[in-house]
PDB file of C-alpha atoms in Angstrom:
ATOM      1  CA  MET A   1     -93.337 -50.191 -20.136  1.00 60.00           C
ATOM      2  CA  GLY A   2     -95.293 -46.983 -19.482  1.00 84.00           C
ATOM      3  CA  LYS A   3     -95.140 -43.614 -21.217  1.00 95.00           C
ATOM      4  CA  ILE A   4     -91.638 -42.685 -22.328  1.00 97.00           C
ATOM      5  CA  ALA A   5     -90.272 -39.166 -22.797  1.00 98.00           C
ATOM      6  CA  PHE A   6     -86.998 -38.515 -24.617  1.00 98.00           C
ATOM      7  CA  LEU A   7     -85.172 -35.519 -23.096  1.00 98.00           C
ATOM      8  CA  PHE A   8     -82.474 -33.957 -25.288  1.00 98.00           C
ATOM      9  CA  ALA A   9     -79.496 -32.361 -23.543  1.00 93.00           C
ATOM     10  CA  GLY A  10     -78.463 -28.732 -23.922  1.00 92.00           C
ATOM     11  CA  GLN A  11     -74.979 -27.279 -24.056  1.00 88.00           C
ATOM     12  CA  GLY A  12     -72.791 -27.253 -20.977  1.00 86.00           C
ATOM     13  CA  ALA A  13     -72.086 -30.958 -20.420  1.00 87.00           C
ATOM     14  CA  GLN A  14     -69.894 -31.447 -23.512  1.00 92.00           C
ATOM     15  CA  TYR A  15     -66.578 -33.271 -23.194  1.00 93.00           C
ATOM     16  CA  ALA A  16     -63.883 -34.668 -25.462  1.00 94.00           C
ATOM     17  CA  GLY A  17     -64.684 -38.235 -26.470  1.00 95.00           C
ATOM     18  CA  MET A  18     -68.442 -37.835 -26.358  1.00 96.00           C
ATOM     19  CA  GLY A  19     -70.287 -40.137 -28.728  1.00 96.00           C
ATOM     20  CA  ALA A  20     -67.248 -42.174 -29.808  1.00 96.00           C
ATOM     21  CA  SER A  21     -68.404 -45.514 -28.368  1.00 97.00           C
ATOM     22  CA  LEU A  22     -71.968 -44.887 -29.588  1.00 97.00           C
ATOM     23  CA  LYS A  23     -70.669 -44.631 -33.133  1.00 97.00           C
ATOM     24  CA  GLU A  24     -68.793 -47.912 -32.747  1.00 97.00           C
ATOM     25  CA  CYS A  25     -71.656 -49.914 -31.235  1.00 96.00           C
ATOM     26  CA  SER A  26     -74.691 -48.632 -33.171  1.00 97.00           C
ATOM     27  CA  PRO A  27     -75.096 -48.477 -36.963  1.00 98.00           C
ATOM     28  CA  ALA A  28     -77.892 -45.924 -36.540  1.00 98.00           C
ATOM     29  CA  ALA A  29     -75.666 -43.690 -34.400  1.00 98.00           C
ATOM     30  CA  ALA A  30     -72.819 -44.062 -36.900  1.00 98.00           C
ATOM     31  CA  LYS A  31     -75.170 -42.925 -39.664  1.00 98.00           C
ATOM     32  CA  VAL A  32     -75.933 -39.736 -37.702  1.00 98.00           C
ATOM     33  CA  PHE A  33     -72.224 -38.997 -37.330  1.00 98.00           C
ATOM     34  CA  ARG A  34     -71.653 -39.572 -41.064  1.00 97.00           C
ATOM     35  CA  MET A  35     -74.498 -37.184 -41.849  1.00 97.00           C
ATOM     36  CA  ALA A  36     -73.065 -34.530 -39.523  1.00 97.00           C
ATOM     37  CA  GLU A  37     -69.597 -34.952 -40.994  1.00 97.00           C
ATOM     38  CA  THR A  38     -70.982 -34.486 -44.508  1.00 97.00           C
ATOM     39  CA  ILE A  39     -72.817 -31.277 -43.588  1.00 97.00           C
ATOM     40  CA  ARG A  40     -70.171 -29.945 -41.187  1.00 97.00           C
ATOM     41  CA  PRO A  41     -66.727 -31.496 -41.741  1.00 97.00           C
ATOM     42  CA  GLY A  42     -64.728 -31.780 -38.511  1.00 96.00           C
ATOM     43  CA  THR A  43     -67.696 -32.526 -36.237  1.00 96.00           C
ATOM     44  CA  GLU A  44     -66.472 -36.037 -35.393  1.00 96.00           C
ATOM     45  CA  LYS A  45     -62.971 -34.809 -34.553  1.00 96.00           C
ATOM     46  CA  GLN A  46     -64.351 -32.108 -32.250  1.00 96.00           C
ATOM     47  CA  CYS A  47     -66.671 -34.585 -30.501  1.00 96.00           C
ATOM     48  CA  PHE A  48     -64.044 -37.293 -30.092  1.00 96.00           C
ATOM     49  CA  SER A  49     -60.857 -35.313 -29.462  1.00 94.00           C
ATOM     50  CA  GLY A  50     -61.639 -31.589 -29.338  1.00 91.00           C
ATOM     51  CA  SER A  51     -60.033 -29.460 -26.633  1.00 92.00           C
ATOM     52  CA  GLU A  52     -62.102 -28.135 -23.745  1.00 90.00           C
ATOM     53  CA  GLU A  53     -61.610 -24.596 -25.065  1.00 89.00           C
ATOM     54  CA  GLU A  54     -62.685 -25.564 -28.587  1.00 92.00           C
ATOM     55  CA  LEU A  55     -65.776 -27.397 -27.353  1.00 91.00           C
ATOM     56  CA  ARG A  56     -66.783 -24.465 -25.145  1.00 88.00           C
ATOM     57  CA  GLU A  57     -67.192 -22.161 -28.160  1.00 90.00           C
ATOM     58  CA  THR A  58     -70.926 -21.946 -28.804  1.00 89.00           C
ATOM     59  CA  LYS A  59     -70.514 -22.291 -32.564  1.00 92.00           C
ATOM     60  CA  ASN A  60     -68.831 -25.682 -31.923  1.00 94.00           C
ATOM     61  CA  THR A  61     -70.730 -26.791 -28.831  1.00 93.00           C
ATOM     62  CA  GLN A  62     -74.158 -26.718 -30.384  1.00 94.00           C
ATOM     63  CA  PRO A  63     -73.602 -28.891 -33.495  1.00 96.00           C
ATOM     64  CA  CYS A  64     -71.473 -31.345 -31.507  1.00 96.00           C
ATOM     65  CA  VAL A  65     -73.963 -31.818 -28.662  1.00 97.00           C
ATOM     66  CA  PHE A  66     -76.807 -31.983 -31.208  1.00 97.00           C
ATOM     67  CA  THR A  67     -75.029 -34.773 -33.079  1.00 98.00           C
ATOM     68  CA  VAL A  68     -74.332 -36.865 -29.975  1.00 98.00           C
ATOM     69  CA  ALA A  69     -77.878 -36.461 -28.631  1.00 98.00           C
ATOM     70  CA  LEU A  70     -79.463 -37.338 -31.975  1.00 98.00           C
ATOM     71  CA  ALA A  71     -77.139 -40.345 -32.331  1.00 98.00           C
ATOM     72  CA  ALA A  72     -78.198 -41.561 -28.872  1.00 98.00           C
ATOM     73  CA  ALA A  73     -81.877 -41.241 -29.776  1.00 98.00           C
ATOM     74  CA  GLU A  74     -81.408 -43.110 -33.038  1.00 98.00           C
ATOM     75  CA  ALA A  75     -79.483 -45.858 -31.232  1.00 98.00           C
ATOM     76  CA  LEU A  76     -82.518 -46.414 -29.001  1.00 98.00           C
ATOM     77  CA  LYS A  77     -84.933 -46.253 -31.929  1.00 98.00           C
ATOM     78  CA  GLU A  78     -82.814 -48.873 -33.695  1.00 97.00           C
ATOM     79  CA  ARG A  79     -83.485 -51.199 -30.755  1.00 96.00           C
ATOM     80  CA  GLY A  80     -87.231 -50.572 -30.833  1.00 96.00           C
ATOM     81  CA  ILE A  81     -87.476 -47.848 -28.169  1.00 96.00           C
ATOM     82  CA  THR A  82     -89.550 -44.854 -29.290  1.00 96.00           C
ATOM     83  CA  PRO A  83     -90.978 -42.069 -27.127  1.00 98.00           C
ATOM     84  CA  ASN A  84     -94.532 -40.906 -26.568  1.00 98.00           C
ATOM     85  CA  ALA A  85     -93.257 -37.312 -26.373  1.00 98.00           C
ATOM     86  CA  CYS A  86     -90.017 -35.345 -26.516  1.00 98.00           C
ATOM     87  CA  ALA A  87     -88.547 -32.225 -24.972  1.00 98.00           C
ATOM     88  CA  GLY A  88     -85.148 -30.607 -25.227  1.00 98.00           C
ATOM     89  CA  PHE A  89     -83.311 -28.118 -23.046  1.00 97.00           C
ATOM     90  CA  SER A  90     -82.530 -24.959 -25.085  1.00 95.00           C
ATOM     91  CA  LEU A  91     -80.318 -26.330 -27.898  1.00 95.00           C
ATOM     92  CA  GLY A  92     -81.874 -29.723 -27.185  1.00 97.00           C
ATOM     93  CA  GLU A  93     -85.238 -28.455 -28.381  1.00 97.00           C
ATOM     94  CA  VAL A  94     -83.913 -28.300 -31.954  1.00 97.00           C
ATOM     95  CA  CYS A  95     -82.721 -31.876 -31.557  1.00 97.00           C
ATOM     96  CA  ALA A  96     -86.105 -32.967 -30.164  1.00 98.00           C
ATOM     97  CA  LEU A  97     -87.872 -31.377 -33.126  1.00 97.00           C
ATOM     98  CA  THR A  98     -85.469 -32.981 -35.591  1.00 97.00           C
ATOM     99  CA  PHE A  99     -85.915 -36.449 -34.115  1.00 98.00           C
ATOM    100  CA  SER A 100     -89.683 -35.895 -34.077  1.00 97.00           C
ATOM    101  CA  GLY A 101     -89.818 -35.057 -37.788  1.00 96.00           C
ATOM    102  CA  ALA A 102     -90.154 -31.271 -37.795  1.00 94.00           C
ATOM    103  CA  PHE A 103     -86.927 -31.158 -39.849  1.00 93.00           C
ATOM    104  CA  SER A 104     -84.813 -33.700 -41.657  1.00 95.00           C
ATOM    105  CA  GLN A 105     -81.549 -34.561 -39.884  1.00 96.00           C
ATOM    106  CA  GLU A 106     -79.605 -32.615 -42.510  1.00 96.00           C
ATOM    107  CA  LYS A 107     -81.723 -29.497 -42.012  1.00 95.00           C
ATOM    108  CA  GLY A 108     -81.553 -29.934 -38.245  1.00 96.00           C
ATOM    109  CA  ILE A 109     -77.784 -29.776 -38.053  1.00 96.00           C
ATOM    110  CA  ARG A 110     -77.605 -26.915 -40.549  1.00 96.00           C
ATOM    111  CA  LEU A 111     -80.060 -24.996 -38.370  1.00 96.00           C
ATOM    112  CA  VAL A 112     -78.065 -25.765 -35.235  1.00 96.00           C
ATOM    113  CA  CYS A 113     -74.886 -24.520 -36.926  1.00 96.00           C
ATOM    114  CA  ARG A 114     -76.557 -21.208 -37.777  1.00 95.00           C
ATOM    115  CA  ARG A 115     -78.110 -20.974 -34.287  1.00 95.00           C
ATOM    116  CA  GLY A 116     -74.726 -21.478 -32.632  1.00 93.00           C
ATOM    117  CA  GLU A 117     -73.056 -18.907 -34.871  1.00 95.00           C
ATOM    118  CA  LEU A 118     -75.785 -16.317 -34.273  1.00 96.00           C
ATOM    119  CA  MET A 119     -75.740 -16.819 -30.513  1.00 95.00           C
ATOM    120  CA  GLN A 120     -71.957 -16.579 -30.374  1.00 93.00           C
ATOM    121  CA  GLU A 121     -72.048 -13.356 -32.418  1.00 95.00           C
ATOM    122  CA  ALA A 122     -74.676 -11.907 -30.062  1.00 95.00           C
ATOM    123  CA  ALA A 123     -72.648 -12.951 -27.010  1.00 94.00           C
ATOM    124  CA  GLU A 124     -69.525 -11.268 -28.376  1.00 94.00           C
ATOM    125  CA  LYS A 125     -71.486  -8.096 -29.134  1.00 94.00           C
ATOM    126  CA  HIS A 126     -73.339  -8.102 -25.792  1.00 94.00           C
ATOM    127  CA  PRO A 127     -71.138  -9.871 -23.211  1.00 94.00           C
ATOM    128  CA  GLY A 128     -73.124 -11.580 -20.490  1.00 95.00           C
ATOM    129  CA  ALA A 129     -72.705 -13.645 -17.343  1.00 94.00           C
ATOM    130  CA  MET A 130     -74.776 -16.442 -15.827  1.00 94.00           C
ATOM    131  CA  ALA A 131     -75.161 -17.881 -12.327  1.00 95.00           C
ATOM    132  CA  ALA A 132     -77.136 -20.717 -10.765  1.00 96.00           C
ATOM    133  CA  VAL A 133     -79.173 -19.644  -7.749  1.00 97.00           C
ATOM    134  CA  LEU A 134     -79.783 -22.417  -5.229  1.00 97.00           C
ATOM    135  CA  LYS A 135     -81.942 -22.814  -2.102  1.00 95.00           C
ATOM    136  CA  LEU A 136     -84.379 -19.975  -2.811  1.00 96.00           C
ATOM    137  CA  PRO A 137     -87.979 -20.125  -4.108  1.00 96.00           C
ATOM    138  CA  ASN A 138     -88.366 -19.005  -7.730  1.00 96.00           C
ATOM    139  CA  GLU A 139     -90.536 -16.081  -6.658  1.00 96.00           C
ATOM    140  CA  GLU A 140     -87.797 -14.741  -4.388  1.00 97.00           C
ATOM    141  CA  VAL A 141     -85.166 -15.032  -7.132  1.00 97.00           C
ATOM    142  CA  GLU A 142     -87.494 -13.213  -9.538  1.00 97.00           C
ATOM    143  CA  LYS A 143     -87.924 -10.449  -6.967  1.00 97.00           C
ATOM    144  CA  LEU A 144     -84.154 -10.111  -6.549  1.00 97.00           C
ATOM    145  CA  CYS A 145     -83.733  -9.939 -10.332  1.00 97.00           C
ATOM    146  CA  SER A 146     -86.296  -7.144 -10.572  1.00 97.00           C
ATOM    147  CA  SER A 147     -84.105  -4.931  -8.384  1.00 96.00           C
ATOM    148  CA  PHE A 148     -81.336  -5.050 -11.015  1.00 97.00           C
ATOM    149  CA  SER A 149     -81.769  -3.394 -14.405  1.00 97.00           C
ATOM    150  CA  GLU A 150     -80.037  -6.149 -16.405  1.00 97.00           C
ATOM    151  CA  ILE A 151     -80.316  -9.438 -14.503  1.00 98.00           C
ATOM    152  CA  TRP A 152     -83.027 -11.873 -15.609  1.00 98.00           C
ATOM    153  CA  PRO A 153     -84.212 -15.380 -14.622  1.00 98.00           C
ATOM    154  CA  VAL A 154     -83.473 -17.644 -17.579  1.00 97.00           C
ATOM    155  CA  ASN A 155     -83.506 -21.376 -16.723  1.00 97.00           C
ATOM    156  CA  TYR A 156     -86.223 -22.707 -14.418  1.00 97.00           C
ATOM    157  CA  ASN A 157     -84.470 -26.032 -13.835  1.00 96.00           C
ATOM    158  CA  CYS A 158     -86.052 -27.676 -10.787  1.00 94.00           C
ATOM    159  CA  PRO A 159     -87.217 -26.747  -7.268  1.00 93.00           C
ATOM    160  CA  GLY A 160     -84.466 -24.779  -5.576  1.00 93.00           C
ATOM    161  CA  GLN A 161     -82.460 -24.105  -8.747  1.00 95.00           C
ATOM    162  CA  LEU A 162     -83.009 -21.181 -11.078  1.00 97.00           C
ATOM    163  CA  VAL A 163     -80.296 -19.859 -13.396  1.00 97.00           C
ATOM    164  CA  VAL A 164     -80.055 -16.120 -13.993  1.00 97.00           C
ATOM    165  CA  ALA A 165     -78.145 -14.180 -16.644  1.00 97.00           C
ATOM    166  CA  GLY A 166     -77.303 -10.611 -17.527  1.00 96.00           C
ATOM    167  CA  ASN A 167     -74.794  -7.815 -17.135  1.00 96.00           C
ATOM    168  CA  PRO A 168     -71.366  -9.048 -15.922  1.00 96.00           C
ATOM    169  CA  ALA A 169     -70.867  -5.812 -13.996  1.00 96.00           C
ATOM    170  CA  GLN A 170     -74.092  -6.341 -12.040  1.00 97.00           C
ATOM    171  CA  MET A 171     -73.669 -10.072 -11.389  1.00 96.00           C
ATOM    172  CA  PRO A 172     -71.324  -9.831  -8.356  1.00 96.00           C
ATOM    173  CA  ASP A 173     -73.761  -7.562  -6.505  1.00 97.00           C
ATOM    174  CA  PHE A 174     -76.643  -9.823  -7.471  1.00 97.00           C
ATOM    175  CA  CYS A 175     -74.777 -12.838  -6.078  1.00 96.00           C
ATOM    176  CA  LYS A 176     -74.187 -10.942  -2.818  1.00 97.00           C
ATOM    177  CA  ALA A 177     -77.918 -10.183  -2.647  1.00 97.00           C
ATOM    178  CA  VAL A 178     -78.661 -13.890  -3.080  1.00 97.00           C
ATOM    179  CA  GLU A 179     -76.308 -14.801  -0.239  1.00 97.00           C
ATOM    180  CA  ALA A 180     -77.866 -12.141   1.970  1.00 97.00           C
ATOM    181  CA  ALA A 181     -81.287 -13.662   1.281  1.00 97.00           C
ATOM    182  CA  GLY A 182     -80.083 -17.077   2.468  1.00 97.00           C
ATOM    183  CA  GLY A 183     -79.423 -18.630  -0.928  1.00 97.00           C
ATOM    184  CA  LYS A 184     -76.340 -19.749  -2.821  1.00 97.00           C
ATOM    185  CA  ALA A 185     -75.109 -18.271  -6.105  1.00 96.00           C
ATOM    186  CA  ARG A 186     -72.679 -20.179  -8.310  1.00 94.00           C
ATOM    187  CA  PRO A 187     -71.237 -18.369 -11.345  1.00 91.00           C
ATOM    188  CA  LEU A 188     -71.308 -20.488 -14.513  1.00 88.00           C
ATOM    189  CA  ALA A 189     -68.493 -20.746 -17.055  1.00 77.00           C
ATOM    190  CA  VAL A 190     -70.496 -19.854 -20.158  1.00 77.00           C
ATOM    191  CA  GLY A 191     -69.921 -17.738 -23.238  1.00 71.00           C
ATOM    192  CA  GLY A 192     -72.824 -15.307 -22.968  1.00 86.00           C
ATOM    193  CA  GLY A 193     -76.088 -14.159 -21.415  1.00 93.00           C
ATOM    194  CA  PHE A 194     -78.278 -16.731 -23.117  1.00 95.00           C
ATOM    195  CA  HIS A 195     -82.102 -16.565 -22.983  1.00 97.00           C
ATOM    196  CA  THR A 196     -82.017 -12.829 -22.198  1.00 97.00           C
ATOM    197  CA  PRO A 197     -82.719  -9.675 -24.231  1.00 97.00           C
ATOM    198  CA  TYR A 198     -78.997  -9.773 -25.127  1.00 97.00           C
ATOM    199  CA  MET A 199     -79.971 -12.511 -27.596  1.00 97.00           C
ATOM    200  CA  GLN A 200     -82.659 -10.442 -29.358  1.00 97.00           C
ATOM    201  CA  GLU A 201     -80.670  -9.996 -32.577  1.00 96.00           C
ATOM    202  CA  ALA A 202     -79.835 -13.720 -32.715  1.00 97.00           C
ATOM    203  CA  SER A 203     -83.493 -14.592 -32.155  1.00 97.00           C
ATOM    204  CA  ALA A 204     -84.675 -12.248 -34.925  1.00 97.00           C
ATOM    205  CA  ALA A 205     -82.072 -13.539 -37.381  1.00 96.00           C
ATOM    206  CA  PHE A 206     -82.934 -17.155 -36.569  1.00 96.00           C
ATOM    207  CA  LEU A 207     -86.623 -16.443 -37.177  1.00 96.00           C
ATOM    208  CA  LYS A 208     -85.806 -15.183 -40.673  1.00 95.00           C
ATOM    209  CA  ILE A 209     -83.952 -18.423 -41.392  1.00 94.00           C
ATOM    210  CA  LEU A 210     -86.856 -20.533 -40.087  1.00 94.00           C
ATOM    211  CA  GLU A 211     -89.373 -18.597 -42.152  1.00 91.00           C
ATOM    212  CA  ASP A 212     -87.389 -19.242 -45.314  1.00 84.00           C
ATOM    213  CA  GLY A 213     -89.111 -21.955 -47.345  1.00 76.00           C
ATOM    214  CA  GLU A 214     -86.008 -24.155 -47.186  1.00 79.00           C
ATOM    215  CA  PHE A 215     -86.141 -24.390 -43.389  1.00 83.00           C
ATOM    216  CA  SER A 216     -89.866 -24.212 -42.698  1.00 82.00           C
ATOM    217  CA  VAL A 217     -90.878 -26.014 -39.494  1.00 85.00           C
ATOM    218  CA  ASN A 218     -93.248 -28.957 -39.905  1.00 88.00           C
ATOM    219  CA  LEU A 219     -95.602 -30.086 -37.163  1.00 92.00           C
ATOM    220  CA  PRO A 220     -93.694 -32.808 -35.255  1.00 95.00           C
ATOM    221  CA  GLU A 221     -94.873 -36.380 -35.766  1.00 96.00           C
ATOM    222  CA  ILE A 222     -94.060 -37.071 -32.081  1.00 97.00           C
ATOM    223  CA  PRO A 223     -95.364 -34.466 -29.581  1.00 97.00           C
ATOM    224  CA  VAL A 224     -92.692 -31.932 -28.536  1.00 97.00           C
ATOM    225  CA  TYR A 225     -92.947 -29.518 -25.616  1.00 97.00           C
ATOM    226  CA  ALA A 226     -91.735 -25.950 -26.181  1.00 96.00           C
ATOM    227  CA  ASN A 227     -89.221 -24.296 -23.853  1.00 97.00           C
ATOM    228  CA  LYS A 228     -90.938 -20.933 -23.989  1.00 96.00           C
ATOM    229  CA  THR A 229     -94.477 -22.028 -23.078  1.00 96.00           C
ATOM    230  CA  ALA A 230     -94.127 -25.567 -21.651  1.00 96.00           C
ATOM    231  CA  ARG A 231     -96.949 -26.474 -24.045  1.00 95.00           C
ATOM    232  CA  LEU A 232     -96.912 -28.656 -27.122  1.00 95.00           C
ATOM    233  CA  TYR A 233     -95.877 -27.405 -30.530  1.00 94.00           C
ATOM    234  CA  GLY A 234     -99.157 -27.178 -32.425  1.00 90.00           C
ATOM    235  CA  ASP A 235    -101.211 -26.487 -29.262  1.00 88.00           C
ATOM    236  CA  PRO A 236    -104.501 -24.999 -30.530  1.00 79.00           C
ATOM    237  CA  ASP A 237    -104.320 -22.291 -27.832  1.00 78.00           C
ATOM    238  CA  GLU A 238    -100.857 -21.189 -28.981  1.00 78.00           C
ATOM    239  CA  ASN A 239    -100.788 -17.817 -30.744  1.00 82.00           C
ATOM    240  CA  GLU A 240     -97.240 -18.093 -32.124  1.00 87.00           C
ATOM    241  CA  THR A 241     -96.211 -20.038 -35.206  1.00 89.00           C
ATOM    242  CA  LEU A 242     -93.840 -22.996 -34.853  1.00 92.00           C
ATOM    243  CA  ALA A 243     -90.997 -20.842 -36.194  1.00 93.00           C
ATOM    244  CA  GLU A 244     -91.792 -18.023 -33.769  1.00 94.00           C
ATOM    245  CA  LEU A 245     -91.813 -20.434 -30.816  1.00 94.00           C
ATOM    246  CA  LEU A 246     -88.457 -21.950 -31.694  1.00 95.00           C
ATOM    247  CA  SER A 247     -86.720 -18.651 -32.406  1.00 96.00           C
ATOM    248  CA  ALA A 248     -88.207 -16.866 -29.386  1.00 96.00           C
ATOM    249  CA  GLN A 249     -86.750 -19.372 -26.928  1.00 96.00           C
ATOM    250  CA  ILE A 250     -83.282 -17.972 -27.672  1.00 97.00           C
ATOM    251  CA  GLN A 251     -84.186 -14.768 -25.818  1.00 97.00           C
ATOM    252  CA  ASN A 252     -86.757 -16.163 -23.346  1.00 97.00           C
ATOM    253  CA  PRO A 253     -86.519 -18.370 -20.236  1.00 97.00           C
ATOM    254  CA  VAL A 254     -86.403 -22.158 -20.455  1.00 97.00           C
ATOM    255  CA  ARG A 255     -89.367 -23.466 -18.413  1.00 97.00           C
ATOM    256  CA  TRP A 256     -87.924 -26.916 -17.818  1.00 98.00           C
ATOM    257  CA  GLN A 257     -89.495 -27.474 -14.409  1.00 97.00           C
ATOM    258  CA  GLU A 258     -92.931 -26.719 -15.826  1.00 97.00           C
ATOM    259  CA  ILE A 259     -92.366 -29.066 -18.789  1.00 98.00           C
ATOM    260  CA  MET A 260     -91.395 -31.928 -16.483  1.00 97.00           C
ATOM    261  CA  GLU A 261     -94.315 -31.274 -14.137  1.00 97.00           C
ATOM    262  CA  ARG A 262     -96.667 -31.362 -17.116  1.00 96.00           C
ATOM    263  CA  LEU A 263     -95.200 -34.647 -18.357  1.00 97.00           C
ATOM    264  CA  LEU A 264     -95.593 -36.195 -14.906  1.00 96.00           C
ATOM    265  CA  ALA A 265     -99.181 -34.943 -14.648  1.00 95.00           C
ATOM    266  CA  GLU A 266     -99.901 -36.551 -18.023  1.00 95.00           C
ATOM    267  CA  GLY A 267     -98.737 -39.949 -16.811  1.00 95.00           C
ATOM    268  CA  PHE A 268     -95.179 -40.150 -18.133  1.00 97.00           C
ATOM    269  CA  ASP A 269     -93.160 -42.490 -15.958  1.00 95.00           C
ATOM    270  CA  CYS A 270     -89.932 -43.073 -17.903  1.00 97.00           C
ATOM    271  CA  PHE A 271     -87.572 -40.225 -18.769  1.00 98.00           C
ATOM    272  CA  ILE A 272     -84.506 -40.887 -20.922  1.00 98.00           C
ATOM    273  CA  GLU A 273     -81.882 -38.151 -21.208  1.00 98.00           C
ATOM    274  CA  LEU A 274     -79.999 -38.200 -24.523  1.00 98.00           C
ATOM    275  CA  GLY A 275     -76.619 -36.606 -25.068  1.00 96.00           C
ATOM    276  CA  PRO A 276     -73.497 -35.863 -23.032  1.00 96.00           C
ATOM    277  CA  GLY A 277     -73.687 -35.749 -19.249  1.00 94.00           C
ATOM    278  CA  LYS A 278     -76.560 -36.241 -16.820  1.00 95.00           C
ATOM    279  CA  THR A 279     -77.673 -32.664 -16.195  1.00 94.00           C
ATOM    280  CA  LEU A 280     -81.351 -33.272 -16.962  1.00 96.00           C
ATOM    281  CA  THR A 281     -81.275 -36.489 -14.953  1.00 96.00           C
ATOM    282  CA  GLY A 282     -80.009 -34.450 -12.012  1.00 94.00           C
ATOM    283  CA  PHE A 283     -82.906 -32.017 -12.342  1.00 95.00           C
ATOM    284  CA  GLY A 284     -85.247 -34.983 -12.699  1.00 95.00           C
ATOM    285  CA  LYS A 285     -84.274 -36.431  -9.320  1.00 94.00           C
ATOM    286  CA  ARG A 286     -85.723 -33.325  -7.681  1.00 92.00           C
ATOM    287  CA  LEU A 287     -88.777 -33.252  -9.945  1.00 93.00           C
ATOM    288  CA  ILE A 288     -90.000 -36.860  -9.741  1.00 92.00           C
ATOM    289  CA  LYS A 289     -90.170 -37.016  -5.933  1.00 88.00           C
ATOM    290  CA  GLY A 290     -93.496 -38.577  -4.991  1.00 84.00           C
ATOM    291  CA  HIS A 291     -93.883 -40.190  -8.415  1.00 88.00           C
ATOM    292  CA  GLU A 292     -93.250 -43.740  -9.592  1.00 90.00           C
ATOM    293  CA  ALA A 293     -90.885 -42.848 -12.422  1.00 94.00           C
ATOM    294  CA  LYS A 294     -87.601 -44.009 -13.954  1.00 94.00           C
ATOM    295  CA  LEU A 295     -84.720 -41.745 -14.901  1.00 97.00           C
ATOM    296  CA  LEU A 296     -82.373 -43.188 -17.521  1.00 97.00           C
ATOM    297  CA  HIS A 297     -79.771 -41.749 -19.873  1.00 97.00           C
ATOM    298  CA  VAL A 298     -77.823 -42.611 -23.017  1.00 98.00           C
ATOM    299  CA  GLU A 299     -74.526 -41.007 -23.959  1.00 97.00           C
ATOM    300  CA  ASP A 300     -72.212 -43.940 -24.740  1.00 97.00           C
ATOM    301  CA  GLU A 301     -72.212 -47.711 -25.245  1.00 97.00           C
ATOM    302  CA  LYS A 302     -72.273 -48.472 -21.509  1.00 97.00           C
ATOM    303  CA  SER A 303     -75.266 -46.219 -20.734  1.00 97.00           C
ATOM    304  CA  LEU A 304     -77.058 -47.458 -23.867  1.00 97.00           C
ATOM    305  CA  ASN A 305     -76.768 -51.059 -22.696  1.00 97.00           C
ATOM    306  CA  GLU A 306     -77.816 -50.127 -19.139  1.00 97.00           C
ATOM    307  CA  THR A 307     -80.889 -48.276 -20.433  1.00 97.00           C
ATOM    308  CA  LEU A 308     -81.887 -51.136 -22.740  1.00 97.00           C
ATOM    309  CA  ALA A 309     -81.552 -53.563 -19.821  1.00 96.00           C
ATOM    310  CA  ALA A 310     -83.679 -51.323 -17.591  1.00 95.00           C
ATOM    311  CA  LEU A 311     -86.348 -51.304 -20.313  1.00 94.00           C
ATOM    312  CA  GLY A 312     -86.218 -55.072 -20.678  1.00 91.00           C
ATOM    313  CA  VAL A 313     -84.709 -55.058 -24.161  1.00 90.00           C
ATOM    314  CA  GLN A 314     -82.280 -57.895 -24.881  1.00 72.00           C
TER     315      GLN A 314
END
């Protein structure tokens, strides 16, 4: 077994029933769900039987996805699988930090609840739209964005896929510009313009919470890569505090491609996505080309057993 990275899912891949079989098959996962239910009653019901509309609300999505992803990680840890480093996509970064010891589990879910509420409030105050741009170099997408006053690149996912966000009134013309440039633009069904200046108030409010003594961010015991910089939390060349890094990512782009390229350059050869869906695994297929690396995922009992088998754990 080489160097393992745990990758924690972000919002967008949630579905009714997520995490139910994990709770049944893993005592460690069940403990995470009990903790979440104690802090936020109704979390289990939303995960296991919530409606699509209910689960799409950011204030619900974030704690539910957080709980499932953390339960998946603890189910692996219970079987002796621990990572050499962690990263999380947007919301998943809070989960990565929680698993890595920057917060207790109880503080982690309370923080995620506040983060989801703040981001939903900001989205309702400043409505936004998002679209995935395919088949164009990042530099060309950035250039197209610069010709619109309120369209920004926000998720650098993998080669040939960059998500943009911004003003709903400008998005149709932006999508036409993408098509004219030879690319493809796919509007995303999301609740706001996340990782843009529209989230500035949410970011500032979240920083205040993180700087409160009750929620102070500890240096992770397992290395965690930051969305905003693609560098480690605690990097000696980093000028921002841990709290500033985590709060700033709400209104700044997610540099996922750069994080994965850095992990590969540092010799990581096993990537395990944790949480609902296989979005990060999909990005990974584009990113690991030319590398001897495994892509695995855990979201339910079946995928847990498949991952353990792939890692040689009986």
